Amino acid sequence: MKSAFLLSENHHVIQSYLNHYGAHFKVQNRVGEQEYDILFRQVNIEKTNYAFISKKDLERGLRDDLWIGLVLFVDNQKPTKYLFPSTVWNEPNQLFTDTAVKNPEYGINLNKNTIEMLQEFSFESQLNSL
């Protein structure tokens, strides 16, 4: 995920990023100068169909400048990258769940129907939103 941002002409990955507030790295838009925190998850669909982010790991909660990068591995296909704002969990649905079974967490629930819902968040289409 980080390498995809490194290859982007309009984005700069901030290497020395200490105050991460739960994110894995920070990206700066070279055009508008905005900065975004990127939290990364990956799912190998052969092993699981669920990924989550613990609410306690998000020190500053859901916000416009926190985006989630998701890489989906399916069988022997090329990995597919997705990118979406953390604020999608303000309105949970089948794909983006808000649960507190054991520990409060934001979930990404993947199945045949929800993978189709995920298409609107393809990395390439969302990159322009940052």
PDB file of C-alpha atoms in Angstrom:
ATOM      1  CA  MET A   1       0.000   0.000   0.000  1.00  0.00           C
ATOM      2  CA  LYS A   2       2.778   2.391   0.897  1.00  0.00           C
ATOM      3  CA  SER A   3       4.544   1.693  -2.408  1.00  0.00           C
ATOM      4  CA  ALA A   4       1.368   2.591  -4.319  1.00  0.00           C
ATOM      5  CA  PHE A   5       1.462   6.036  -2.718  1.00  0.00           C
ATOM      6  CA  LEU A   6       5.190   6.321  -3.419  1.00  0.00           C
ATOM      7  CA  LEU A   7       4.440   5.785  -7.121  1.00  0.00           C
ATOM      8  CA  SER A   8       1.761   8.478  -7.147  1.00  0.00           C
ATOM      9  CA  GLU A   9       2.820  11.767  -8.731  1.00  0.00           C
ATOM     10  CA  ASN A  10       0.434  13.810  -6.573  1.00  0.00           C
ATOM     11  CA  HIS A  11       1.294  12.328  -3.184  1.00  0.00           C
ATOM     12  CA  HIS A  12       4.280  12.265  -0.893  1.00  0.00           C
ATOM     13  CA  VAL A  13       4.764   9.659   1.852  1.00  0.00           C
ATOM     14  CA  ILE A  14       6.094  11.292   4.999  1.00  0.00           C
ATOM     15  CA  GLN A  15       8.871   8.972   6.142  1.00  0.00           C
ATOM     16  CA  SER A  16       9.574  10.320   9.641  1.00  0.00           C
ATOM     17  CA  TYR A  17       6.112   9.954  11.096  1.00  0.00           C
ATOM     18  CA  LEU A  18       6.053   9.652  14.883  1.00  0.00           C
ATOM     19  CA  ASN A  19       2.634  10.865  16.086  1.00  0.00           C
ATOM     20  CA  HIS A  20       0.662   8.255  14.203  1.00  0.00           C
ATOM     21  CA  TYR A  21      -2.537   8.106  16.301  1.00  0.00           C
ATOM     22  CA  GLY A  22      -3.161   4.512  15.204  1.00  0.00           C
ATOM     23  CA  ALA A  23      -2.152   4.991  11.552  1.00  0.00           C
ATOM     24  CA  HIS A  24       0.722   3.248   9.778  1.00  0.00           C
ATOM     25  CA  PHE A  25       1.966   6.168   7.714  1.00  0.00           C
ATOM     26  CA  LYS A  26       1.103   9.702   6.626  1.00  0.00           C
ATOM     27  CA  VAL A  27       0.583  10.950   3.066  1.00  0.00           C
ATOM     28  CA  GLN A  28       0.690  14.530   1.866  1.00  0.00           C
ATOM     29  CA  ASN A  29      -1.180  15.680  -1.215  1.00  0.00           C
ATOM     30  CA  ARG A  30       1.354  17.693  -3.231  1.00  0.00           C
ATOM     31  CA  VAL A  31      -1.357  19.737  -4.929  1.00  0.00           C
ATOM     32  CA  GLY A  32      -3.522  20.818  -1.998  1.00  0.00           C
ATOM     33  CA  GLU A  33      -0.932  20.266   0.747  1.00  0.00           C
ATOM     34  CA  GLN A  34      -3.420  18.315   2.906  1.00  0.00           C
ATOM     35  CA  GLU A  35      -2.066  15.489   5.037  1.00  0.00           C
ATOM     36  CA  TYR A  36      -3.814  12.168   5.642  1.00  0.00           C
ATOM     37  CA  ASP A  37      -3.142   9.299   8.018  1.00  0.00           C
ATOM     38  CA  ILE A  38      -3.291   5.874   6.375  1.00  0.00           C
ATOM     39  CA  LEU A  39      -4.095   2.751   8.361  1.00  0.00           C
ATOM     40  CA  PHE A  40      -3.481  -0.493   6.512  1.00  0.00           C
ATOM     41  CA  ARG A  41      -5.208  -3.879   6.613  1.00  0.00           C
ATOM     42  CA  GLN A  42      -4.929  -6.945   4.406  1.00  0.00           C
ATOM     43  CA  VAL A  43      -7.196  -9.935   3.919  1.00  0.00           C
ATOM     44  CA  ASN A  44      -6.311 -13.290   2.381  1.00  0.00           C
ATOM     45  CA  ILE A  45      -9.773 -14.490   1.397  1.00  0.00           C
ATOM     46  CA  GLU A  46      -8.634 -18.146   1.549  1.00  0.00           C
ATOM     47  CA  LYS A  47      -7.980 -17.766   5.292  1.00  0.00           C
ATOM     48  CA  THR A  48     -10.526 -15.194   6.479  1.00  0.00           C
ATOM     49  CA  ASN A  49     -13.278 -12.914   5.259  1.00  0.00           C
ATOM     50  CA  TYR A  50     -13.016 -10.339   8.017  1.00  0.00           C
ATOM     51  CA  ALA A  51     -10.633  -7.603   9.077  1.00  0.00           C
ATOM     52  CA  PHE A  52     -11.075  -5.188  11.938  1.00  0.00           C
ATOM     53  CA  ILE A  53      -9.712  -2.101  13.606  1.00  0.00           C
ATOM     54  CA  SER A  54      -9.992  -1.969  17.359  1.00  0.00           C
ATOM     55  CA  LYS A  55     -11.662   1.227  18.534  1.00  0.00           C
ATOM     56  CA  LYS A  56      -9.069   1.588  21.284  1.00  0.00           C
ATOM     57  CA  ASP A  57      -6.367   1.837  18.579  1.00  0.00           C
ATOM     58  CA  LEU A  58      -7.988   4.929  17.105  1.00  0.00           C
ATOM     59  CA  GLU A  59      -6.939   7.527  19.652  1.00  0.00           C
ATOM     60  CA  ARG A  60      -8.657  10.353  17.785  1.00  0.00           C
ATOM     61  CA  GLY A  61     -11.620   8.317  16.513  1.00  0.00           C
ATOM     62  CA  LEU A  62     -13.128   8.375  13.040  1.00  0.00           C
ATOM     63  CA  ARG A  63     -12.147  11.480  11.100  1.00  0.00           C
ATOM     64  CA  ASP A  64     -11.906  12.908   7.594  1.00  0.00           C
ATOM     65  CA  ASP A  65      -8.105  12.768   7.530  1.00  0.00           C
ATOM     66  CA  LEU A  66      -7.872   9.062   8.462  1.00  0.00           C
ATOM     67  CA  TRP A  67      -8.140   6.695   5.507  1.00  0.00           C
ATOM     68  CA  ILE A  68      -8.033   2.907   5.467  1.00  0.00           C
ATOM     69  CA  GLY A  69      -5.994   1.035   2.882  1.00  0.00           C
ATOM     70  CA  LEU A  70      -7.135  -2.526   2.271  1.00  0.00           C
ATOM     71  CA  VAL A  71      -5.338  -5.128   0.165  1.00  0.00           C
ATOM     72  CA  LEU A  72      -7.427  -8.141  -0.771  1.00  0.00           C
ATOM     73  CA  PHE A  73      -5.733 -11.401  -1.775  1.00  0.00           C
ATOM     74  CA  VAL A  74      -7.994 -13.794  -3.708  1.00  0.00           C
ATOM     75  CA  ASP A  75      -6.716 -17.206  -4.847  1.00  0.00           C
ATOM     76  CA  ASN A  76      -3.857 -16.755  -7.323  1.00  0.00           C
ATOM     77  CA  GLN A  77      -5.033 -13.379  -8.611  1.00  0.00           C
ATOM     78  CA  LYS A  78      -3.117 -10.136  -8.428  1.00  0.00           C
ATOM     79  CA  PRO A  79      -3.822  -8.402  -5.072  1.00  0.00           C
ATOM     80  CA  THR A  80      -6.533  -5.732  -5.251  1.00  0.00           C
ATOM     81  CA  LYS A  81      -6.098  -2.435  -3.390  1.00  0.00           C
ATOM     82  CA  TYR A  82      -8.914  -0.376  -1.891  1.00  0.00           C
ATOM     83  CA  LEU A  83      -8.947   2.954  -0.106  1.00  0.00           C
ATOM     84  CA  PHE A  84     -11.769   4.482   1.925  1.00  0.00           C
ATOM     85  CA  PRO A  85     -12.255   7.156   4.588  1.00  0.00           C
ATOM     86  CA  SER A  86     -12.633   5.984   8.167  1.00  0.00           C
ATOM     87  CA  THR A  87     -15.897   7.908   8.298  1.00  0.00           C
ATOM     88  CA  VAL A  88     -17.639   5.070   6.406  1.00  0.00           C
ATOM     89  CA  TRP A  89     -18.249   3.559   9.854  1.00  0.00           C
ATOM     90  CA  ASN A  90     -20.435   6.519  10.822  1.00  0.00           C
ATOM     91  CA  GLU A  91     -23.155   4.640   8.913  1.00  0.00           C
ATOM     92  CA  PRO A  92     -22.449   0.893   9.358  1.00  0.00           C
ATOM     93  CA  ASN A  93     -23.776  -1.585   6.796  1.00  0.00           C
ATOM     94  CA  GLN A  94     -23.117  -5.169   5.649  1.00  0.00           C
ATOM     95  CA  LEU A  95     -19.591  -4.301   4.526  1.00  0.00           C
ATOM     96  CA  PHE A  96     -18.498  -1.821   7.193  1.00  0.00           C
ATOM     97  CA  THR A  97     -19.628  -3.095  10.591  1.00  0.00           C
ATOM     98  CA  ASP A  98     -19.535  -1.546  14.041  1.00  0.00           C
ATOM     99  CA  THR A  99     -19.530  -4.299  16.659  1.00  0.00           C
ATOM    100  CA  ALA A 100     -18.771  -4.835  20.305  1.00  0.00           C
ATOM    101  CA  VAL A 101     -19.041  -8.607  20.746  1.00  0.00           C
ATOM    102  CA  LYS A 102     -15.827  -9.046  22.708  1.00  0.00           C
ATOM    103  CA  ASN A 103     -14.084  -5.722  22.180  1.00  0.00           C
ATOM    104  CA  PRO A 104     -15.434  -2.637  20.405  1.00  0.00           C
ATOM    105  CA  GLU A 105     -14.216  -2.684  16.807  1.00  0.00           C
ATOM    106  CA  TYR A 106     -14.856  -1.459  13.304  1.00  0.00           C
ATOM    107  CA  GLY A 107     -15.073  -4.386  10.908  1.00  0.00           C
ATOM    108  CA  ILE A 108     -14.720  -5.073   7.212  1.00  0.00           C
ATOM    109  CA  ASN A 109     -16.967  -8.036   6.404  1.00  0.00           C
ATOM    110  CA  LEU A 110     -16.217  -9.625   3.039  1.00  0.00           C
ATOM    111  CA  ASN A 111     -18.510 -11.931   1.098  1.00  0.00           C
ATOM    112  CA  LYS A 112     -19.805 -12.140  -2.479  1.00  0.00           C
ATOM    113  CA  ASN A 113     -22.220  -9.212  -2.014  1.00  0.00           C
ATOM    114  CA  THR A 114     -19.977  -6.942   0.022  1.00  0.00           C
ATOM    115  CA  ILE A 115     -16.987  -7.366  -2.280  1.00  0.00           C
ATOM    116  CA  GLU A 116     -19.173  -5.836  -4.984  1.00  0.00           C
ATOM    117  CA  MET A 117     -19.927  -2.912  -2.635  1.00  0.00           C
ATOM    118  CA  LEU A 118     -16.195  -2.472  -2.151  1.00  0.00           C
ATOM    119  CA  GLN A 119     -15.642  -1.713  -5.841  1.00  0.00           C
ATOM    120  CA  GLU A 120     -16.521   1.974  -5.413  1.00  0.00           C
ATOM    121  CA  PHE A 121     -13.477   2.241  -3.164  1.00  0.00           C
ATOM    122  CA  SER A 122     -10.893   0.956  -5.635  1.00  0.00           C
ATOM    123  CA  PHE A 123      -7.509   2.464  -4.856  1.00  0.00           C
ATOM    124  CA  GLU A 124      -7.135   4.111  -8.257  1.00  0.00           C
ATOM    125  CA  SER A 125     -10.508   5.872  -8.107  1.00  0.00           C
ATOM    126  CA  GLN A 126     -10.103   7.007  -4.499  1.00  0.00           C
ATOM    127  CA  LEU A 127      -6.544   8.271  -4.905  1.00  0.00           C
ATOM    128  CA  ASN A 128      -7.913  11.417  -6.528  1.00  0.00           C
ATOM    129  CA  SER A 129     -10.012  12.099  -3.411  1.00  0.00           C
ATOM    130  CA  LEU A 130      -6.866  12.593  -1.347  1.00  0.00           C
TER     131      LEU A 130
END
